[in-house]
Short mmCIF file of C-alpha atoms in Angstrom, two decimals:
data_model
loop_
_atom_site.label_atom_id
_atom_site.label_comp_id
_atom_site.label_asym_id
_atom_site.label_seq_id
_atom_site.Cartn_x
_atom_site.Cartn_y
_atom_site.Cartn_z
CA MET A 294 -22.15 -42.52 46.78
CA GLY A 295 -25.13 -43.51 48.95
CA ASN A 296 -27.40 -40.61 49.87
CA ARG A 297 -24.72 -37.98 49.59
CA GLY A 298 -24.21 -35.99 46.43
CA PRO A 299 -21.31 -36.74 44.09
CA THR A 300 -18.01 -35.18 45.15
CA LEU A 301 -14.89 -34.12 43.35
CA GLU A 302 -13.25 -37.30 44.63
CA ASP A 303 -15.95 -39.31 42.86
CA VAL A 304 -15.25 -37.43 39.64
CA ALA A 305 -11.51 -38.02 39.96
CA ARG A 306 -12.03 -41.73 40.61
CA GLU A 307 -14.44 -42.06 37.66
CA ALA A 308 -12.02 -40.24 35.32
CA GLY A 309 -8.94 -42.10 36.59
CA VAL A 310 -7.09 -38.94 37.59
CA SER A 311 -6.00 -37.31 40.83
CA ARG A 312 -8.29 -35.01 42.78
CA ALA A 313 -5.92 -32.11 42.03
CA THR A 314 -6.19 -32.73 38.28
CA ALA A 315 -9.97 -32.98 38.44
CA SER A 316 -10.02 -29.71 40.38
CA ARG A 317 -7.90 -27.98 37.74
CA VAL A 318 -10.34 -29.00 35.01
CA VAL A 319 -13.40 -27.97 37.04
CA ASN A 320 -11.81 -24.58 37.77
CA GLY A 321 -10.96 -23.95 34.13
CA VAL A 322 -7.17 -24.11 34.40
CA ARG A 323 -5.88 -24.25 30.83
CA ASN A 324 -2.65 -26.27 31.03
CA VAL A 325 -4.37 -29.66 31.23
CA ALA A 326 -4.11 -32.07 28.31
CA PRO A 327 -7.27 -32.06 26.14
CA GLU A 328 -7.84 -35.79 26.56
CA ILE A 329 -7.72 -35.42 30.35
CA GLN A 330 -10.13 -32.49 30.22
CA ARG A 331 -12.47 -34.59 28.14
CA ALA A 332 -12.24 -37.53 30.56
CA VAL A 333 -13.01 -35.32 33.53
CA ARG A 334 -15.97 -33.64 31.81
CA GLU A 335 -17.37 -37.02 30.85
CA ALA A 336 -16.95 -38.16 34.45
CA ILE A 337 -18.79 -35.03 35.64
CA ALA A 338 -21.66 -35.87 33.28
CA ARG A 339 -21.80 -39.49 34.45
CA THR A 340 -21.67 -38.71 38.16
CA GLY A 341 -23.88 -35.65 38.06
CA TYR A 342 -21.32 -33.65 40.01
CA ALA A 343 -22.10 -29.94 40.42
CA PRO A 344 -19.25 -27.78 41.71
CA ASN A 345 -19.95 -25.43 44.60
CA GLN A 346 -19.84 -22.08 42.82
CA ALA A 347 -19.13 -20.11 45.97
CA ALA A 348 -16.15 -22.30 46.86
CA ARG A 349 -14.96 -22.28 43.28
CA SER A 350 -15.08 -18.47 43.18
CA LEU A 351 -12.94 -18.27 46.30
CA VAL A 352 -10.28 -20.39 44.62
CA THR A 353 -10.38 -18.88 41.15
CA ARG A 354 -11.56 -15.35 41.94
CA ARG A 355 -13.93 -15.87 39.00
CA THR A 356 -17.70 -15.78 38.81
CA GLY A 357 -17.86 -18.27 35.96
CA ALA A 358 -19.92 -15.84 33.86
CA VAL A 359 -19.13 -13.51 30.97
CA ALA A 360 -21.31 -10.69 29.66
CA LEU A 361 -22.27 -10.44 26.00
CA VAL A 362 -23.05 -6.74 25.61
CA LEU A 363 -24.92 -5.10 22.75
CA SER A 364 -24.23 -1.39 23.01
CA ALA A 365 -25.56 1.63 21.11
CA THR A 366 -25.63 5.39 21.62
CA GLY A 367 -28.30 6.35 19.11
CA GLY A 368 -31.40 5.46 21.10
CA SER A 369 -33.45 2.27 21.07
CA PHE A 370 -32.38 -0.47 18.70
CA THR A 371 -34.84 -3.11 19.91
CA ALA A 372 -36.48 -3.43 16.50
CA ARG A 373 -33.15 -4.09 14.81
CA LEU A 374 -32.13 -6.50 17.57
CA PHE A 375 -34.99 -8.82 16.65
CA SER A 376 -34.96 -8.30 12.87
CA ASP A 377 -31.26 -8.31 11.95
CA PRO A 378 -29.74 -11.83 11.74
CA PHE A 379 -26.34 -10.33 12.63
CA PHE A 380 -27.10 -10.48 16.35
CA GLY A 381 -28.21 -14.11 16.29
CA ARG A 382 -25.03 -15.01 14.46
CA VAL A 383 -22.96 -13.28 17.17
CA VAL A 384 -24.73 -15.34 19.84
CA ASP A 385 -24.19 -18.51 17.80
CA GLY A 386 -20.45 -17.77 17.79
CA VAL A 387 -20.16 -16.89 21.47
CA LEU A 388 -22.15 -19.67 23.14
CA PRO A 389 -20.17 -22.76 22.01
CA VAL A 390 -16.88 -21.22 23.21
CA LEU A 391 -18.36 -20.39 26.61
CA ARG A 392 -19.96 -23.83 26.86
CA GLU A 393 -16.65 -25.55 26.09
CA ARG A 394 -15.00 -23.62 28.92
CA ALA A 395 -17.93 -24.10 31.34
CA VAL A 396 -18.66 -20.36 31.45
CA GLN A 397 -22.20 -18.96 31.61
CA PRO A 398 -23.34 -16.11 29.32
CA VAL A 399 -25.11 -13.01 30.58
CA LEU A 400 -26.81 -10.96 27.84
CA LEU A 401 -26.80 -7.24 28.56
CA VAL A 402 -28.03 -4.29 26.49
CA ALA A 403 -26.70 -0.75 26.91
CA GLU A 404 -28.37 2.01 24.91
CA SER A 405 -28.18 5.02 27.23
CA GLU A 406 -25.73 6.67 29.59
CA PRO A 407 -27.52 5.39 32.73
CA ALA A 408 -27.58 1.87 31.27
CA ARG A 409 -23.84 2.02 30.55
CA LEU A 410 -23.06 3.22 34.08
CA GLN A 411 -25.24 0.49 35.58
CA LEU A 412 -23.58 -2.14 33.39
CA VAL A 413 -20.06 -1.14 34.43
CA GLU A 414 -21.05 -1.15 38.09
CA TYR A 415 -22.76 -4.53 37.70
CA LEU A 416 -19.58 -6.06 36.33
CA ARG A 417 -17.40 -4.34 38.92
CA ARG A 418 -19.52 -5.91 41.65
CA GLY A 419 -19.01 -9.40 40.28
CA GLY A 420 -21.82 -9.80 37.79
CA GLY A 421 -19.32 -11.24 35.33
CA ASP A 422 -15.61 -11.74 34.86
CA GLY A 423 -15.45 -9.67 31.67
CA ALA A 424 -17.39 -8.66 28.61
CA VAL A 425 -17.59 -9.36 24.89
CA VAL A 426 -18.92 -6.06 23.53
CA VAL A 427 -20.60 -5.44 20.19
CA PRO A 428 -20.63 -1.63 19.73
CA LEU A 429 -23.11 -0.40 17.15
CA ASP A 430 -21.81 3.17 17.04
CA GLU A 431 -18.31 4.42 16.30
CA ASP A 432 -18.29 6.88 19.20
CA ASP A 433 -19.65 4.43 21.79
CA PRO A 434 -18.03 5.31 25.16
CA LEU A 435 -18.68 1.90 26.74
CA PRO A 436 -15.39 0.22 25.69
CA GLY A 437 -13.44 3.09 27.24
CA MET A 438 -15.54 2.93 30.41
CA LEU A 439 -14.90 -0.80 30.79
CA ALA A 440 -11.17 -0.39 30.15
CA ALA A 441 -10.94 2.47 32.65
CA ALA A 442 -12.64 0.27 35.24
CA GLY A 443 -10.05 -2.46 34.69
CA LEU A 444 -12.63 -4.92 33.38
CA PRO A 445 -11.36 -7.45 30.81
CA THR A 446 -13.04 -6.64 27.51
CA ALA A 447 -13.02 -8.01 23.97
CA LEU A 448 -14.62 -6.01 21.17
CA PHE A 449 -16.35 -7.06 17.98
CA GLY A 450 -14.66 -4.32 15.96
CA ARG A 451 -11.63 -2.12 16.45
CA PRO A 452 -11.37 -0.21 19.73
CA PRO A 453 -11.66 3.58 19.83
CA ARG A 454 -8.42 5.53 19.84
CA GLY A 455 -6.70 5.30 23.21
CA VAL A 456 -8.71 2.28 24.44
CA ARG A 457 -6.61 -0.82 25.06
CA CYS A 458 -8.48 -4.11 24.93
CA ASP A 459 -8.67 -7.30 22.90
CA TRP A 460 -10.57 -7.14 19.62
CA VAL A 461 -11.50 -8.82 16.35
CA ASP A 462 -12.53 -7.19 13.11
CA LEU A 463 -13.08 -7.73 9.41
CA ASP A 464 -11.10 -5.99 6.71
CA ASN A 465 -14.20 -4.04 5.70
CA ALA A 466 -12.45 -1.91 3.09
CA ALA A 467 -11.15 -5.03 1.34
CA GLY A 468 -14.67 -6.48 1.29
CA ALA A 469 -16.07 -3.36 -0.33
CA ARG A 470 -13.25 -3.42 -2.88
CA LEU A 471 -14.23 -6.97 -3.81
CA ALA A 472 -17.75 -5.76 -4.53
CA ALA A 473 -16.55 -2.84 -6.68
CA GLU A 474 -14.10 -4.99 -8.62
CA HIS A 475 -16.78 -7.59 -9.35
CA LEU A 476 -19.23 -4.98 -10.60
CA TRP A 477 -16.57 -3.45 -12.82
CA ALA A 478 -15.49 -6.83 -14.17
CA THR A 479 -19.10 -7.61 -15.13
CA GLY A 480 -19.41 -4.40 -17.14
CA ARG A 481 -21.15 -2.07 -14.69
CA ARG A 482 -20.06 1.52 -15.29
CA ARG A 483 -22.66 3.53 -13.31
CA PRO A 484 -22.50 2.02 -9.82
CA ALA A 485 -23.98 3.48 -6.65
CA THR A 486 -23.95 2.47 -3.00
CA ILE A 487 -26.38 2.27 -0.11
CA ALA A 488 -24.01 3.05 2.74
CA ALA A 489 -24.33 2.32 6.45
CA PRO A 490 -25.36 5.03 8.91
CA ALA A 491 -22.47 7.46 9.34
CA SER A 492 -22.28 6.56 13.04
CA ALA A 493 -21.72 2.84 12.39
CA PRO A 494 -18.19 1.54 13.08
CA THR A 495 -18.00 -0.10 9.65
CA ALA A 496 -19.49 2.76 7.63
CA ARG A 497 -16.34 4.68 6.77
CA GLU A 498 -14.27 1.66 5.75
CA ARG A 499 -16.93 0.08 3.55
CA LEU A 500 -17.72 3.33 1.78
CA ALA A 501 -14.05 4.24 1.36
CA GLY A 502 -13.12 0.79 0.05
CA PHE A 503 -15.90 0.85 -2.54
CA THR A 504 -15.28 4.39 -3.81
CA ALA A 505 -11.48 4.01 -3.83
CA ALA A 506 -11.66 0.89 -5.99
CA LEU A 507 -13.89 2.70 -8.47
CA ALA A 508 -11.76 5.85 -8.42
CA ALA A 509 -8.80 3.72 -9.47
CA ARG A 510 -10.85 2.85 -12.55
CA GLY A 511 -11.82 6.43 -13.34
CA VAL A 512 -15.21 6.58 -11.59
CA VAL A 513 -14.90 9.52 -9.22
CA ASP A 514 -18.55 10.49 -8.68
CA VAL A 515 -20.31 7.55 -7.03
CA PRO A 516 -23.90 8.24 -5.91
CA VAL A 517 -24.35 7.51 -2.19
CA GLU A 518 -27.51 7.11 -0.14
CA ARG A 519 -27.48 5.96 3.47
CA GLY A 520 -29.69 3.37 5.10
CA ARG A 521 -30.14 2.11 8.66
CA PHE A 522 -29.24 -1.57 8.18
CA THR A 523 -32.93 -2.45 7.76
CA GLU A 524 -34.73 -3.80 4.71
CA GLU A 525 -37.15 -0.87 4.64
CA SER A 526 -34.32 1.67 4.74
CA GLY A 527 -32.64 -0.14 1.84
CA ARG A 528 -35.86 0.02 -0.16
CA ASP A 529 -36.18 3.76 0.51
CA ALA A 530 -32.53 4.42 -0.34
CA MET A 531 -32.93 2.55 -3.63
CA ALA A 532 -35.94 4.72 -4.46
CA ARG A 533 -33.93 7.87 -3.80
CA LEU A 534 -31.03 6.62 -5.93
CA LEU A 535 -33.29 5.95 -8.91
CA ALA A 536 -35.02 9.31 -8.52
CA ARG A 537 -31.72 11.19 -8.55
CA HIS A 538 -29.67 8.88 -10.79
CA PRO A 539 -32.01 6.93 -13.08
CA ASP A 540 -29.10 5.52 -15.09
CA VAL A 541 -27.63 3.58 -12.15
CA ASP A 542 -26.77 0.05 -13.27
CA ALA A 543 -25.38 -1.44 -10.05
CA VAL A 544 -25.77 -1.02 -6.29
CA PHE A 545 -23.55 -2.14 -3.42
CA ALA A 546 -25.38 -2.16 -0.07
CA ALA A 547 -23.51 -2.18 3.25
CA ASN A 548 -25.51 -5.12 4.56
CA ASP A 549 -27.74 -7.85 3.18
CA LEU A 550 -30.98 -6.49 4.64
CA MET A 551 -30.52 -3.19 2.82
CA ALA A 552 -29.60 -5.08 -0.36
CA ARG A 553 -32.80 -7.09 0.04
CA GLY A 554 -34.76 -3.85 0.32
CA ALA A 555 -33.08 -2.56 -2.84
CA VAL A 556 -34.02 -5.72 -4.76
CA ARG A 557 -37.59 -5.38 -3.49
CA HIS A 558 -37.90 -1.81 -4.78
CA LEU A 559 -36.38 -2.70 -8.14
CA ALA A 560 -38.94 -5.51 -8.48
CA GLU A 561 -41.74 -3.06 -7.63
CA ARG A 562 -40.48 -0.79 -10.41
CA GLY A 563 -40.28 -3.68 -12.87
CA LEU A 564 -36.49 -3.34 -13.20
CA ASP A 565 -34.73 -6.66 -13.71
CA VAL A 566 -32.00 -7.81 -11.32
CA PRO A 567 -29.29 -8.26 -12.46
CA GLY A 568 -30.17 -7.40 -16.06
CA ARG A 569 -31.01 -3.74 -15.47
CA VAL A 570 -29.41 -3.22 -12.04
CA ALA A 571 -26.94 -5.56 -10.33
CA VAL A 572 -27.09 -5.73 -6.53
CA ILE A 573 -24.41 -6.81 -4.04
CA GLY A 574 -24.86 -7.03 -0.28
CA PHE A 575 -22.55 -7.52 2.68
CA ASP A 576 -22.54 -10.19 5.45
CA ASP A 577 -23.75 -13.38 3.71
CA ALA A 578 -26.52 -13.83 6.24
CA ALA A 579 -29.27 -16.39 5.64
CA THR A 580 -31.36 -13.62 4.09
CA ALA A 581 -28.91 -13.48 1.16
CA ARG A 582 -30.07 -16.93 0.06
CA GLU A 583 -33.74 -16.14 0.61
CA VAL A 584 -33.83 -13.17 -1.79
CA GLU A 585 -35.06 -13.73 -5.34
CA PRO A 586 -32.71 -13.64 -7.17
CA ALA A 587 -30.23 -15.02 -4.63
CA LEU A 588 -27.92 -12.28 -3.43
CA THR A 589 -24.30 -11.86 -4.41
CA THR A 590 -22.65 -10.65 -1.21
CA VAL A 591 -19.44 -10.18 0.73
CA ARG A 592 -19.12 -12.85 3.39
CA GLN A 593 -18.37 -11.69 6.90
CA PRO A 594 -17.72 -14.75 9.12
CA VAL A 595 -19.68 -13.35 12.07
CA GLU A 596 -19.83 -16.60 14.03
CA ALA A 597 -16.08 -17.20 13.73
CA MET A 598 -15.34 -13.59 14.65
CA ALA A 599 -17.57 -13.74 17.73
CA ALA A 600 -15.97 -17.03 18.75
CA ALA A 601 -12.50 -15.53 18.36
CA ALA A 602 -13.43 -12.48 20.47
CA THR A 603 -14.77 -14.78 23.19
CA GLY A 604 -11.62 -16.88 23.08
CA LEU A 605 -9.43 -13.80 23.43
CA LEU A 606 -11.42 -12.71 26.48
CA LEU A 607 -11.27 -16.12 28.15
CA ASP A 608 -7.54 -16.39 27.46
CA ARG A 609 -7.12 -12.94 29.00
CA LEU A 610 -9.00 -14.07 32.11
CA ASP A 611 -6.88 -17.22 32.40
CA ALA A 612 -3.67 -15.20 32.07
CA ARG A 613 -4.48 -12.41 34.52
CA ASP A 614 -1.94 -13.67 37.03
CA ALA A 615 0.71 -14.53 34.44
CA ASP A 616 2.69 -12.74 31.78
CA ALA A 617 0.42 -11.92 28.87
CA PRO A 618 0.50 -9.52 25.93
CA GLU A 619 -1.15 -6.16 26.54
CA THR A 620 -3.79 -6.78 23.90
CA GLY A 621 -4.71 -9.47 21.42
CA SER A 622 -6.41 -9.01 18.07
CA LYS A 623 -7.42 -10.85 14.91
CA VAL A 624 -8.47 -9.42 11.55
CA PHE A 625 -10.56 -11.66 9.30
CA GLU A 626 -10.53 -11.55 5.51
CA PRO A 627 -13.78 -11.13 3.54
CA VAL A 628 -14.81 -13.39 0.66
CA LEU A 629 -17.05 -12.47 -2.28
CA VAL A 630 -19.90 -14.98 -2.70
CA VAL A 631 -21.23 -14.75 -6.26
CA ARG A 632 -24.85 -15.73 -6.73
CA GLU A 633 -27.53 -14.49 -9.12
CA SER A 634 -28.06 -10.79 -8.30
CA ALA A 635 -24.74 -9.58 -9.74
#
């Protein structure tokens, strides 16, 4: 190659393919055999070839970037962003899929109306080809704003009524039913729940699934306190439950951090877990294994769900000029992970 930089022709020669085939791999065209894609990528690594992004964008009409958007309507959620392992798990699911398809991530946060408007305009002007959005509130207007702007969008969670986009979700009601059924099967007859904030997309389903499963067994008055997905809010909710319902013998919390807070308060009160009060969480984050006793919880495969949402978005981008279904979706099934707390 002399003093010049490596070219696409060099990549093609190194991989043993035509220049046109090498170009298709570089530009992210999907209908190339996996072994050929692998050969071309290995050739790119060996030669040090770096595609001209401006020229590539002219050919593909793509920026080569996708936004990962964390969106909320209830004010600042910075503290939760850095304390809740959920968000790190989302990133862990998104990045490998983008890396495999040679797409760069852009992390964006929208927690106010001006921020949402700026975000939509940023994407409209070419800041990214589309967005994987994690809405933290049920009434979040951002998915509708992105859809109205014609921006390809995949949601972590079901879209609001009337919004058409790709999405993934968990069967949250089924997960809560698993928790209720396990508590009942282990002899708990006075269960309570620490529910999610009423504004959370998952709150209604998890609460309804838990109470419906107990109602089917004759328990129609289930004590409910709400937390804010934080450990401290779970501790406070557990204190309120015991003050109002001292005979509670089991608690289902809508995430593992709140369950951890409940276990912490029970320990402070000298109440044995699970002997006096059984505790079940939701998510199966790393924190579930760090609690003493280790937390029984409902597993939500966050990484796999985030990867699936990213794949749906990238497939949508690849199919924009071809026939494609109006929306794609995938619903994941929860699994109860039984440990020591229940």
